[in-house]
Tab-separated table of C-alpha atoms and ligand atoms in Angstrom:
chain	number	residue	atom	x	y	z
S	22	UNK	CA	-8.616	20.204	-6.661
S	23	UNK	CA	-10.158	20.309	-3.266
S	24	UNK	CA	-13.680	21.607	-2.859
S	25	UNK	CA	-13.553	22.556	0.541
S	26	UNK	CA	-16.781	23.366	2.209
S	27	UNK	CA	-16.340	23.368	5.946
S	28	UNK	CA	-17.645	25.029	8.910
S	29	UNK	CA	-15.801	23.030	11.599
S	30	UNK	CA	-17.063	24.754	14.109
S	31	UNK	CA	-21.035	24.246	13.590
S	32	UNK	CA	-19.601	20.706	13.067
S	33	UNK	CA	-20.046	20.423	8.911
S	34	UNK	CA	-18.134	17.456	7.460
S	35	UNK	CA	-15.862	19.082	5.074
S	36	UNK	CA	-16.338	17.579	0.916
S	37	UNK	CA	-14.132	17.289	-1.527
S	38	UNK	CA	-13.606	16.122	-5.652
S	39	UNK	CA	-10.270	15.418	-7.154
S	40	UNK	CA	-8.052	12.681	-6.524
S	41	UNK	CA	-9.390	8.913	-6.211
S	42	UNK	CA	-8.190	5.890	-4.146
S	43	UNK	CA	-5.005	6.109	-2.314
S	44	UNK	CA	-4.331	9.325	-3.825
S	45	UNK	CA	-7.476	10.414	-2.229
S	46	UNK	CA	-6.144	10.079	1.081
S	47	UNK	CA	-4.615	12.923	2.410
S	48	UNK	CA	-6.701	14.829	1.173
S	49	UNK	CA	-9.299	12.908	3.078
S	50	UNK	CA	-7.009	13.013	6.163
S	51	UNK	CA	-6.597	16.752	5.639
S	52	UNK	CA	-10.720	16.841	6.414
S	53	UNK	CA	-10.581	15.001	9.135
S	54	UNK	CA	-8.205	17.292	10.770
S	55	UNK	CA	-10.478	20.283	10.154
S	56	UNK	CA	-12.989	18.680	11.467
S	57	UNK	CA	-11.506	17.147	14.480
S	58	UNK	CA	-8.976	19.757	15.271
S	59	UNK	CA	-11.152	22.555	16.508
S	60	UNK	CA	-12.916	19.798	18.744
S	61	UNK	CA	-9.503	18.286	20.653
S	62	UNK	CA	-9.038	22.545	21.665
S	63	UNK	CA	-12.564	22.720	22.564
S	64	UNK	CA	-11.693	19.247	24.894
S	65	UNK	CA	-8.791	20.828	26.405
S	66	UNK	CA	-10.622	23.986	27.498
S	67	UNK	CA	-10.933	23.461	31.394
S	68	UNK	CA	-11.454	24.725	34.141
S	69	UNK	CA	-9.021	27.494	36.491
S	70	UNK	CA	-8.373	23.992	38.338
S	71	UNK	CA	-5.901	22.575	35.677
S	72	UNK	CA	-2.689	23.617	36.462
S	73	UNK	CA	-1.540	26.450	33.593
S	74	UNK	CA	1.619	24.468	32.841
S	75	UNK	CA	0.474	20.869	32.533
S	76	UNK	CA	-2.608	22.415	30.391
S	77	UNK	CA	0.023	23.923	28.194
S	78	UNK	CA	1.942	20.482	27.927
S	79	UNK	CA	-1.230	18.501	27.228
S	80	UNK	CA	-2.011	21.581	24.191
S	81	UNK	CA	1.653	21.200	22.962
S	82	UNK	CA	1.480	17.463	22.395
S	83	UNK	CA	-2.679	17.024	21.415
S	84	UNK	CA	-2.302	19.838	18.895
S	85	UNK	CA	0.929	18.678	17.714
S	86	UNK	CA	0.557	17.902	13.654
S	87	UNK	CA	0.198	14.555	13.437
S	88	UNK	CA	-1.407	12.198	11.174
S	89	UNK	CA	-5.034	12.252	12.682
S	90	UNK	CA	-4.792	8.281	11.793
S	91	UNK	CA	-6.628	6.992	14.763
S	92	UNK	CA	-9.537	9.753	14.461
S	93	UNK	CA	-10.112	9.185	10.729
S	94	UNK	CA	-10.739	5.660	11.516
S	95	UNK	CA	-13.178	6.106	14.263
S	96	UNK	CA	-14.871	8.435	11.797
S	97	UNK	CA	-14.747	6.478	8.945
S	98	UNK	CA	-15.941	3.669	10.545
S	99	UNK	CA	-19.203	5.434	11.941
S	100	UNK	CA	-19.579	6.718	8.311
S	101	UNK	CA	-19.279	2.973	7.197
S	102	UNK	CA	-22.047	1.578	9.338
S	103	UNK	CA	-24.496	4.127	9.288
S	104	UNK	CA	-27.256	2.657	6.829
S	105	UNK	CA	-26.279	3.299	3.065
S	106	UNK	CA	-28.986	5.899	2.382
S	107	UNK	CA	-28.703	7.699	5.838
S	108	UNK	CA	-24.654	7.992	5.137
S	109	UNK	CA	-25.223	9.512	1.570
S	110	UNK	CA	-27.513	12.026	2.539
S	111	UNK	CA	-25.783	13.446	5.786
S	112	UNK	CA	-22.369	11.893	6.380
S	113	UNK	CA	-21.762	14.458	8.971
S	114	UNK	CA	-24.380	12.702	11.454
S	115	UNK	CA	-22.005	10.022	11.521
S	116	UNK	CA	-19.055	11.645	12.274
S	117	UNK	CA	-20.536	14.229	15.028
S	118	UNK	CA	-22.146	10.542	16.318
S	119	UNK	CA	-18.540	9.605	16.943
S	120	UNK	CA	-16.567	12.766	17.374
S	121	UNK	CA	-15.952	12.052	21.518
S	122	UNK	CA	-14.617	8.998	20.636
S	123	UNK	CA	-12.441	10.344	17.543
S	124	UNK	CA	-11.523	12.887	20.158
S	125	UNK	CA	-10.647	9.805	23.036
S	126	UNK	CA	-8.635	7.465	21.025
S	127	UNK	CA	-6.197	10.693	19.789
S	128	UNK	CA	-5.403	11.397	23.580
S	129	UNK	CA	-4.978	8.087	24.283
S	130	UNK	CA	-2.164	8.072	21.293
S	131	UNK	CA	-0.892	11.188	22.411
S	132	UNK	CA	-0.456	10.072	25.663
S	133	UNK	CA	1.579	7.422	24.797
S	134	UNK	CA	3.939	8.978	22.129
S	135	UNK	CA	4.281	11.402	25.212
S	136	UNK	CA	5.521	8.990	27.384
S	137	UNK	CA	7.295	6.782	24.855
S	138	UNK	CA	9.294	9.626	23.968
S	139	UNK	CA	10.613	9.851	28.106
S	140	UNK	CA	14.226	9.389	28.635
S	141	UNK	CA	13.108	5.810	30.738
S	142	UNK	CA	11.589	4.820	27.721
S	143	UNK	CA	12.825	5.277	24.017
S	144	UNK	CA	14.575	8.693	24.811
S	145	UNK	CA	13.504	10.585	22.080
S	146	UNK	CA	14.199	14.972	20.911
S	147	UNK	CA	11.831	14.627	18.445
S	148	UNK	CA	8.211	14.402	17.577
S	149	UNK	CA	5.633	15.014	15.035
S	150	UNK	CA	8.747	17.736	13.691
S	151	UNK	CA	9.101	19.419	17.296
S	152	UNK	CA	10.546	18.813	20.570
S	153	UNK	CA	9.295	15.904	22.528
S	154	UNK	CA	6.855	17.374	24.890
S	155	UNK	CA	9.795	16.191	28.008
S	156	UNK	CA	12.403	17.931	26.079
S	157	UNK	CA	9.495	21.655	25.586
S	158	UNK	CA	8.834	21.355	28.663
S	159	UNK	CA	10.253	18.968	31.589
S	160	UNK	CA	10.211	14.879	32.380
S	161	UNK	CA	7.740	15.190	35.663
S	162	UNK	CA	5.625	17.893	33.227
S	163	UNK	CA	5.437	15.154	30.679
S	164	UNK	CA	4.513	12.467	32.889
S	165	UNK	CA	1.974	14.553	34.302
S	166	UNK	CA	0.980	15.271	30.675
S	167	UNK	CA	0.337	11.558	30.123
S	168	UNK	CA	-1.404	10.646	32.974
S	169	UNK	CA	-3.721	13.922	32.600
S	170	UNK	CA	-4.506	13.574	28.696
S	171	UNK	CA	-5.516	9.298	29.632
S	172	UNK	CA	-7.715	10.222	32.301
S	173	UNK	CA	-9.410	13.553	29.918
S	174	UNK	CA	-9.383	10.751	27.308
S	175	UNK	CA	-12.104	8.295	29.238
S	176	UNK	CA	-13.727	11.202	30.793
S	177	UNK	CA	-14.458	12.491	26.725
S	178	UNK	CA	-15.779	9.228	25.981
S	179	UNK	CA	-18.327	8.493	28.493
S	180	UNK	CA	-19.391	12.247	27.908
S	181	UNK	CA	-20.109	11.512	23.921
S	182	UNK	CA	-22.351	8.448	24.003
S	183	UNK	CA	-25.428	7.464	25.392
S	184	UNK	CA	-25.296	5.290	28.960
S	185	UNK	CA	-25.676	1.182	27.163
S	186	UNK	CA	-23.275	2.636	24.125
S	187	UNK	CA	-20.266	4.281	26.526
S	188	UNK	CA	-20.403	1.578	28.834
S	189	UNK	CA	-19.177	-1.007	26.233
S	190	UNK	CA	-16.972	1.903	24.391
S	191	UNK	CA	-15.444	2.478	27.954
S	192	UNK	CA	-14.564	-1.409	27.819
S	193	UNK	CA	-13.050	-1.051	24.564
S	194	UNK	CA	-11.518	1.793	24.995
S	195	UNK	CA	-9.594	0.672	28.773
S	196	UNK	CA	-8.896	-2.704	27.266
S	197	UNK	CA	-7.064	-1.493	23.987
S	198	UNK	CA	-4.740	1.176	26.305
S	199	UNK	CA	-4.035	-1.820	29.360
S	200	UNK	CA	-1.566	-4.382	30.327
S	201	UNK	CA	-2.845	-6.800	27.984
S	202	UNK	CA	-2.898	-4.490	24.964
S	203	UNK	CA	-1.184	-0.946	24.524
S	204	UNK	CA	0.817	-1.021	27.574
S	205	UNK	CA	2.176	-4.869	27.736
S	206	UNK	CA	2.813	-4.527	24.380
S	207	UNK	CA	5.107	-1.603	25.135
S	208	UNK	CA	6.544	-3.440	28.177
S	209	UNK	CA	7.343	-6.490	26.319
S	210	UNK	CA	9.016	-4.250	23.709
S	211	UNK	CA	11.039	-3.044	26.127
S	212	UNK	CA	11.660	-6.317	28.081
S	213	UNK	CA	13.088	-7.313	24.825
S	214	UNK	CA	15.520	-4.373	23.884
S	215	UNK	CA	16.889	-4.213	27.430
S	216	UNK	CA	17.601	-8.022	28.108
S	217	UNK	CA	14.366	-8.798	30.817
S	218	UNK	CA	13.372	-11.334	29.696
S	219	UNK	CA	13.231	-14.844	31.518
S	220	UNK	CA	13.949	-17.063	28.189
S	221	UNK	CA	16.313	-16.237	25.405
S	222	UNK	CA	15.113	-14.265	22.876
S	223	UNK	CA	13.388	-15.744	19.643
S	224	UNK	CA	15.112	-17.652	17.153
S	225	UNK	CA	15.002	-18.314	13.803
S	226	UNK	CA	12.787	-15.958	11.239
S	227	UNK	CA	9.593	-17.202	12.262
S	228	UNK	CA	9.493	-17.395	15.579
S	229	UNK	CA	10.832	-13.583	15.158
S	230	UNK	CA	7.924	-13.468	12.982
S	231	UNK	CA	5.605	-13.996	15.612
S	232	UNK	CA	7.267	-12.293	18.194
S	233	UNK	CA	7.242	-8.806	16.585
S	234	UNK	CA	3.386	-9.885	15.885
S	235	UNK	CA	2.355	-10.405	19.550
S	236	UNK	CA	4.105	-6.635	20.206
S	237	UNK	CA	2.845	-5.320	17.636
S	238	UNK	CA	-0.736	-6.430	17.902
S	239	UNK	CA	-0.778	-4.892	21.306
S	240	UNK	CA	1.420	-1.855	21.247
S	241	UNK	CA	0.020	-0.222	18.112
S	242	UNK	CA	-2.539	-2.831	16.745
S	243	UNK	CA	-5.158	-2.916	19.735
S	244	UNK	CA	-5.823	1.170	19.718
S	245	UNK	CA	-6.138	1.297	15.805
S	246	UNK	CA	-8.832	-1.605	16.355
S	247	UNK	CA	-10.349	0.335	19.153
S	248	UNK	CA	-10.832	3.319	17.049
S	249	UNK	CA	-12.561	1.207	14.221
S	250	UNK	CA	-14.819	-0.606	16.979
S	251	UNK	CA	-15.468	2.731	18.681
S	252	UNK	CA	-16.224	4.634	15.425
S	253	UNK	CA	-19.029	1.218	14.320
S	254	UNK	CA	-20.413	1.121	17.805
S	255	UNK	CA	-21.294	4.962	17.834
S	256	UNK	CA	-23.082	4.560	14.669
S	257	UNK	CA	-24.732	2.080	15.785
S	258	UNK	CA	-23.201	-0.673	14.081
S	259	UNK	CA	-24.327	-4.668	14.487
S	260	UNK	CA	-22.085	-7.649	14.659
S	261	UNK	CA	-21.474	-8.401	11.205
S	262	UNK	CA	-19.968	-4.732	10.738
S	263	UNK	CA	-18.227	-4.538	13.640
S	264	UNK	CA	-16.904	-8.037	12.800
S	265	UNK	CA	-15.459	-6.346	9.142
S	266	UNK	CA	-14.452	-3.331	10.690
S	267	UNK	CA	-12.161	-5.592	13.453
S	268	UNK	CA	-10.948	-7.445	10.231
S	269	UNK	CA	-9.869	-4.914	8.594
S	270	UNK	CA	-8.082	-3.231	11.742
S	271	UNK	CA	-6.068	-6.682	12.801
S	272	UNK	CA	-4.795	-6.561	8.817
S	273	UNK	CA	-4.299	-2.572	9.130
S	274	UNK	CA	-2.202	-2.256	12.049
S	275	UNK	CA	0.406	-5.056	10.822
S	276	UNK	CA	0.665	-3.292	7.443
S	277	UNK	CA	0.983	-0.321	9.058
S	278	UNK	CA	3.571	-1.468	11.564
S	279	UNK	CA	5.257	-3.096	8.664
S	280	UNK	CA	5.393	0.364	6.530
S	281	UNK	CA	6.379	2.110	9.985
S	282	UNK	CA	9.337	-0.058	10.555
S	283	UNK	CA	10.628	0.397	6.297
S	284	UNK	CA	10.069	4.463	7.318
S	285	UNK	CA	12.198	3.690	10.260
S	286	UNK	CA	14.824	1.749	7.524
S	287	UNK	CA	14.608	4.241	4.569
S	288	UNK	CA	12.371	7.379	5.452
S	289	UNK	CA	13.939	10.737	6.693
S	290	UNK	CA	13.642	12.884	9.453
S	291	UNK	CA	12.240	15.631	7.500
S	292	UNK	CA	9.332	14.096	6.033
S	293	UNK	CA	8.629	11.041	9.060
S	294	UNK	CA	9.270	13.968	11.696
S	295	UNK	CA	11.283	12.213	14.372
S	296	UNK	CA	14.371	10.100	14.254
S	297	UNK	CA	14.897	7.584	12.063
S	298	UNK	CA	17.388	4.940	11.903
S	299	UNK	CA	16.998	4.150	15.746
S	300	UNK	CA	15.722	0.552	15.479
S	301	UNK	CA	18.712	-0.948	13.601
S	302	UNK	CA	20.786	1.512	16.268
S	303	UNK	CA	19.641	-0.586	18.635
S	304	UNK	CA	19.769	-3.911	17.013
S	305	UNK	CA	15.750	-4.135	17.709
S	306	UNK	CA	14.064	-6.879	15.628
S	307	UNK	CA	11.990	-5.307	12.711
S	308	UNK	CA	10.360	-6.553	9.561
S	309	UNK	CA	12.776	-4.932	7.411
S	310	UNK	CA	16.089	-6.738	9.473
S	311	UNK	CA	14.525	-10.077	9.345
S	312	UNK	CA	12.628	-10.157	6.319
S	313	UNK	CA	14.352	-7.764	4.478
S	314	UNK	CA	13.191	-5.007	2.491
S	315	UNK	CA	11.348	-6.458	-0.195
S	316	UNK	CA	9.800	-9.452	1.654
S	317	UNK	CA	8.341	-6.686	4.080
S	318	UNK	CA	7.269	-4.435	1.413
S	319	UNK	CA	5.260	-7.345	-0.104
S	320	UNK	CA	3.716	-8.451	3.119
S	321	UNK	CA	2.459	-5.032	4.155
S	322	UNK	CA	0.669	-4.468	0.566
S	323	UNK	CA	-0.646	-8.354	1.238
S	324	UNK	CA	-1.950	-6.895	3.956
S	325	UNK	CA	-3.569	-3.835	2.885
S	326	UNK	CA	-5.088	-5.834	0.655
S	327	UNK	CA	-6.346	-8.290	3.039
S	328	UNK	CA	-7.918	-4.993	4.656
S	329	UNK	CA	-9.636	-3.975	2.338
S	330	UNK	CA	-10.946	-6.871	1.439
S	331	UNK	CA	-12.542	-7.707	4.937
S	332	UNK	CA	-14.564	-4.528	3.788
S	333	UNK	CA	-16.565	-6.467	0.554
S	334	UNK	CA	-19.891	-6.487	2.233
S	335	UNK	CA	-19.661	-2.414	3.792
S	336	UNK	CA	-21.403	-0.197	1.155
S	337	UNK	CA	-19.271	2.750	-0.520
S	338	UNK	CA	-19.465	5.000	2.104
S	339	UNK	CA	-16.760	2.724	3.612
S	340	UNK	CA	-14.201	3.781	0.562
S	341	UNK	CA	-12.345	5.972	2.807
S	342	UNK	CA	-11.632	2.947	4.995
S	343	UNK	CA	-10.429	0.983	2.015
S	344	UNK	CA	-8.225	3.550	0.265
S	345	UNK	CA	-6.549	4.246	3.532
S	346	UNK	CA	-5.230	0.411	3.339
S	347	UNK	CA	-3.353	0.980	0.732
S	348	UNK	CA	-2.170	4.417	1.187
S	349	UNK	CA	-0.838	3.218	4.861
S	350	UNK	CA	1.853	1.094	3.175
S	351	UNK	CA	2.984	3.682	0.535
S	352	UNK	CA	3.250	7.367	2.681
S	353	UNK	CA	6.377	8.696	3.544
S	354	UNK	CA	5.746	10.195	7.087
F	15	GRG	C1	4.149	4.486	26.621
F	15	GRG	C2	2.171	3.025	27.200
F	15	GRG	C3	3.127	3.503	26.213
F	15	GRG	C4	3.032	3.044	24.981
F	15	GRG	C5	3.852	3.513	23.883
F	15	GRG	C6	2.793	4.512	20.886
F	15	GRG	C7	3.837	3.695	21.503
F	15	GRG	C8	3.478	2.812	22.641
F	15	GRG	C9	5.058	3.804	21.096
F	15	GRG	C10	5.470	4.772	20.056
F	15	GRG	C11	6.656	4.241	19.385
F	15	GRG	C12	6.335	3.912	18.002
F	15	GRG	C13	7.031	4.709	16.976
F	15	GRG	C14	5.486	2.936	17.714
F	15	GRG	C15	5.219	2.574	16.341
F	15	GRG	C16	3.874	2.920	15.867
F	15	GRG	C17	3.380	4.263	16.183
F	15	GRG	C18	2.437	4.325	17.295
F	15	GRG	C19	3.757	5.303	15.451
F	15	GRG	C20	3.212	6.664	15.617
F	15	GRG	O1	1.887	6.725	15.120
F	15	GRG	P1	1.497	7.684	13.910
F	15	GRG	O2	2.414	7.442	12.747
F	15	GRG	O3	1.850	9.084	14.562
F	15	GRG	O4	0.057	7.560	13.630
F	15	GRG	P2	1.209	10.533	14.345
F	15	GRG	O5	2.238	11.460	14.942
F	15	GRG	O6	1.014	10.754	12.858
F	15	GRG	O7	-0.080	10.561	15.093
């Protein structure tokens, strides 16, 4: 049973008994939305100058129920590096440290399921269990709604950390979302379905392998490692722990890619929220059509041990971190 004490407003981290390990998690996740929740409406309150309907395009798709993945690890992470006795006694410092960030990296996400979803891109109706923000509202709204919630995204950032700290978190932050990470991941990928590209395709199970790995690591990987880097350098983090925390994000983001793609194979609408099914309808390479199922289920819980284990020198306040490896490739949404 929960013990929920939480004033998000005043900014208290929410605490809770029950459930341990994975089992822990959404539970855990559940906290992190109370927490960060209240904070991406307070980001989106602006000024007579934002046009009503983008504003209300931007709310539709930030507010949106989603997992809260990206902020719990940027959180986490903060709560990870803080020193051991500082993180016991007020776990919250952490995670206010690094809310702007928390707050950042989920626009950035939502930004791109926004546009992912666009007719020119994956053409999706569904999202996070509603209408895709171009099918609520309009294509040119959701564009706009993209643009506006990347720009909001940097703009939160540099606001949340002092000058030396935002200037490297802005780095971070531009790299994971550009053409070498987020966005040529998602260009490749698209390259690929559509017949771009200037060679054949890859061959053979490994070089498919490592094909899906060089999207993957860029489309989805780079912005969960972000978040982790984000969440260590608010906190203050040093080399060694950001060097774990980047570790355990390069392991994360395949297992989670891995467990995304079986959802995509086995999962249903109602509990993933949004279409599934869609990559075999398009005869996309995923883990589950050239590995099969079981040979991807075993490499994603490889993985999320591999994770966790790149955690062995953070203290316990890191256990959220580790328990979230192995819940990642075992959810059903
Ligand atoms: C348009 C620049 C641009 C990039 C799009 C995010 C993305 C890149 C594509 C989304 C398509 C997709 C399903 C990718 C697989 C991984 C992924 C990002 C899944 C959604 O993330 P979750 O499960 O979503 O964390 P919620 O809704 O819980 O936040």
């Amino acid at each position: 049973m929960m013990v929920v004490s939480h004033d998000t407003a005043a900014g208290t981290r929410p605490t809770a008994g029950g459930a341990s390990g994975a089992g822990a998690v959404p539970q855990a996740l559940a906290r992190v939305m109370s927490f960060i929740d209240p904070r991406l409406e307070r980001a989106l309150q602006l000024s007579d100058d934002a046009a009503p309907r983008l504003l209300e395009a931007m709310r539709y798709s930030l507010l949106a129920p989603g997992k809260r993945l990206r902020p719990a690890l940027v959180l986490w992470a903060a709560e990870a590096c803080m020193p051991a006795s500082a993180a016991e006694a007020t776990p919250i410092q952490a995670w206010d440290t690094a809310a702007g960030a928390a707050v950042a990296v989920e626009m950035i996400h939502a930004y791109s399921l926004v546009h992912d979803d666009l007719p020119a891109m994956d053409d999706d109706d569904l999202r996070r269990g509603r209408p895709t923000c171009h099918r609520a509202f309009d294509e040119a709204t959701a564009i706009l709604c993209g643009d506006a919630l990347q720009a909001l995204a940097f703009e939160t950032l540099v606001g949340s950390l002092p000058a030396p700290v935002a200037a490297r978190g802005l780095r971070v932050l531009a790299q994971a979302s550009g053409p070498e990470a987020l966005v040529g991941g998602q260009s490749d990928d698209l390259a690929a379905e559509r017949g771009w590209l200037d060679r054949s395709g890859p061959e053979g199970r490994e070089e498919q392998v490592a094909w899906m790995e060089r999207i993957h690591r860029r489309k989805t990987g780079a912005l969960f490692r972000a978040a982790l880097t984000l969440g260590g350098l608010a906190a203050g983090a040093n080399d060694r722990q950001l060097a774990a925390l980047d570790g355990y994000g390069r392991a994360f983001g395949l297992a989670f890619q891995i467990a995304d793609d079986l959802l995509d194979a086995e999962g249903n609408e109602a509990t993933t929220g949004k279409r599934v099914g869609k990559d075999a309808e398009r005869g996309k390479l995923t883990y589950p059509t050239v590995l099969g199922l079981s040979e991807s289920r075993r490499r994603a819980v490889a993985l999320a041990a591999e994770a966790e284990s790149m955690l062995s020198e953070l203290p316990a306040s890191a256990d959220d971190l580790r328990h979230l490896a192995s819940w990642i490739v075992t959810r059903d949404h």
